[in-house]
């Protein structure tokens, strides 16, 4: 009984909080420019500009080409294997950052074609 009352209390508090922070009427999604900045994520923490994102994309693309060039050499020495595994880890980390930015930037405005293009480029690089 106490858990049920506690759960109801928590749910009520969450609903009250949510109803106070939403600025649009029911069923209406507010325009991004009408939402207070404190409710938006700051993508400049990842990349200051789109050009910075593009430059990082190019660096990762070079890393992908480098790892592809190691094909057939991994069994020749422990150093080659270590190089490939280290590069694979680096690519994964860097690609995660690239993709996170592109995905969140796309989610800000689903109709913006530039952000759609960046997301598709990140996905394509991930597949490559």
Short mmCIF file of C-alpha atoms in Angstrom, two decimals, residues 6-118:
data_model
loop_
_atom_site.label_atom_id
_atom_site.label_comp_id
_atom_site.label_asym_id
_atom_site.label_seq_id
_atom_site.Cartn_x
_atom_site.Cartn_y
_atom_site.Cartn_z
CA UNK A 6 4.58 6.57 -3.10
CA UNK A 7 4.36 5.68 -6.82
CA UNK A 8 1.19 7.75 -7.23
CA UNK A 9 2.90 10.67 -5.48
CA UNK A 10 5.95 10.48 -7.71
CA UNK A 11 3.80 10.21 -10.85
CA UNK A 12 1.73 13.20 -9.76
CA UNK A 13 4.83 15.28 -9.10
CA UNK A 14 6.28 14.37 -12.52
CA UNK A 15 3.03 15.27 -14.27
CA UNK A 16 2.88 18.62 -12.49
CA UNK A 17 6.50 19.36 -13.43
CA UNK A 18 5.96 18.38 -17.05
CA UNK A 19 2.79 20.41 -17.37
CA UNK A 20 4.62 23.50 -16.11
CA UNK A 21 7.57 23.19 -18.50
CA UNK A 22 5.58 22.62 -21.69
CA UNK A 23 4.81 25.92 -23.34
CA UNK A 24 2.57 24.68 -26.12
CA UNK A 25 -1.05 23.76 -25.99
CA UNK A 26 -1.98 20.10 -26.00
CA UNK A 27 -1.26 18.43 -29.34
CA UNK A 28 0.90 21.32 -30.55
CA UNK A 29 4.68 21.14 -30.86
CA UNK A 30 6.33 24.51 -30.25
CA UNK A 31 8.78 25.90 -32.79
CA UNK A 32 12.37 25.46 -31.71
CA UNK A 33 12.97 29.21 -31.67
CA UNK A 34 10.18 29.59 -29.09
CA UNK A 35 11.71 27.13 -26.62
CA UNK A 36 13.86 28.51 -23.83
CA UNK A 37 17.59 27.85 -24.38
CA UNK A 38 17.89 25.99 -21.09
CA UNK A 39 15.74 23.18 -22.57
CA UNK A 40 17.93 22.74 -25.66
CA UNK A 41 21.13 20.75 -25.95
CA UNK A 42 24.33 22.63 -26.74
CA UNK A 43 25.90 20.94 -29.73
CA UNK A 44 28.80 23.40 -29.77
CA UNK A 45 30.30 21.25 -27.03
CA UNK A 46 30.92 18.61 -29.72
CA UNK A 47 31.72 20.86 -32.68
CA UNK A 48 31.83 24.66 -32.75
CA UNK A 49 30.85 24.83 -36.42
CA UNK A 50 29.67 22.62 -39.26
CA UNK A 51 33.12 23.10 -40.80
CA UNK A 52 34.68 21.53 -37.68
CA UNK A 53 32.34 18.54 -38.15
CA UNK A 54 33.31 18.29 -41.83
CA UNK A 55 37.02 18.39 -40.96
CA UNK A 56 36.57 15.63 -38.38
CA UNK A 57 34.62 13.59 -40.93
CA UNK A 58 37.58 13.85 -43.33
CA UNK A 59 39.99 12.71 -40.60
CA UNK A 60 37.85 9.69 -39.77
CA UNK A 61 37.49 8.87 -43.45
CA UNK A 62 41.30 8.77 -43.72
CA UNK A 63 41.45 6.47 -40.70
CA UNK A 64 38.92 4.14 -42.33
CA UNK A 65 41.02 4.08 -45.50
CA UNK A 66 44.11 3.38 -43.41
CA UNK A 67 42.53 0.40 -41.67
CA UNK A 68 41.30 -0.94 -45.00
CA UNK A 69 44.91 -0.79 -46.21
CA UNK A 70 45.92 -3.18 -43.42
CA UNK A 71 43.89 -5.99 -44.95
CA UNK A 72 45.99 -9.12 -45.29
CA UNK A 73 48.72 -7.91 -42.92
CA UNK A 74 47.28 -8.64 -39.50
CA UNK A 75 48.72 -12.14 -39.20
CA UNK A 76 52.21 -11.07 -40.21
CA UNK A 77 53.19 -9.53 -36.88
CA UNK A 78 51.80 -8.65 -33.47
CA UNK A 79 52.53 -5.00 -34.23
CA UNK A 80 50.28 -5.05 -37.28
CA UNK A 81 47.47 -6.62 -35.28
CA UNK A 82 47.90 -4.09 -32.47
CA UNK A 83 47.90 -1.22 -34.97
CA UNK A 84 44.67 -2.47 -36.57
CA UNK A 85 42.90 -3.02 -33.25
CA UNK A 86 44.00 0.37 -31.92
CA UNK A 87 42.87 2.08 -35.09
CA UNK A 88 39.56 0.23 -34.98
CA UNK A 89 38.96 1.51 -31.42
CA UNK A 90 39.89 5.06 -32.41
CA UNK A 91 37.56 4.98 -35.39
CA UNK A 92 34.72 3.71 -33.22
CA UNK A 93 35.16 6.48 -30.66
CA UNK A 94 35.51 9.24 -33.23
CA UNK A 95 32.62 7.95 -35.30
CA UNK A 96 30.41 7.90 -32.20
CA UNK A 97 31.07 11.60 -31.64
CA UNK A 98 30.49 12.40 -35.30
CA UNK A 99 27.25 10.42 -35.40
CA UNK A 100 25.95 11.84 -32.09
CA UNK A 101 26.31 15.38 -33.37
CA UNK A 102 24.74 14.60 -36.74
CA UNK A 103 21.86 12.73 -35.14
CA UNK A 104 21.06 15.40 -32.55
CA UNK A 105 21.45 18.20 -35.10
CA UNK A 106 19.02 16.35 -37.38
CA UNK A 107 16.55 15.89 -34.52
CA UNK A 108 16.48 19.65 -33.90
CA UNK A 109 14.63 20.18 -37.15
CA UNK A 110 13.63 17.15 -39.20
CA UNK A 111 12.87 19.26 -42.26
CA UNK A 112 16.36 20.79 -42.52
CA UNK A 113 18.09 19.20 -45.49
CA UNK A 114 21.65 20.08 -44.46
CA UNK A 115 21.32 18.17 -41.20
CA UNK A 116 19.73 15.24 -43.04
CA UNK A 117 22.72 15.16 -45.37
CA UNK A 118 25.18 15.17 -42.47
#
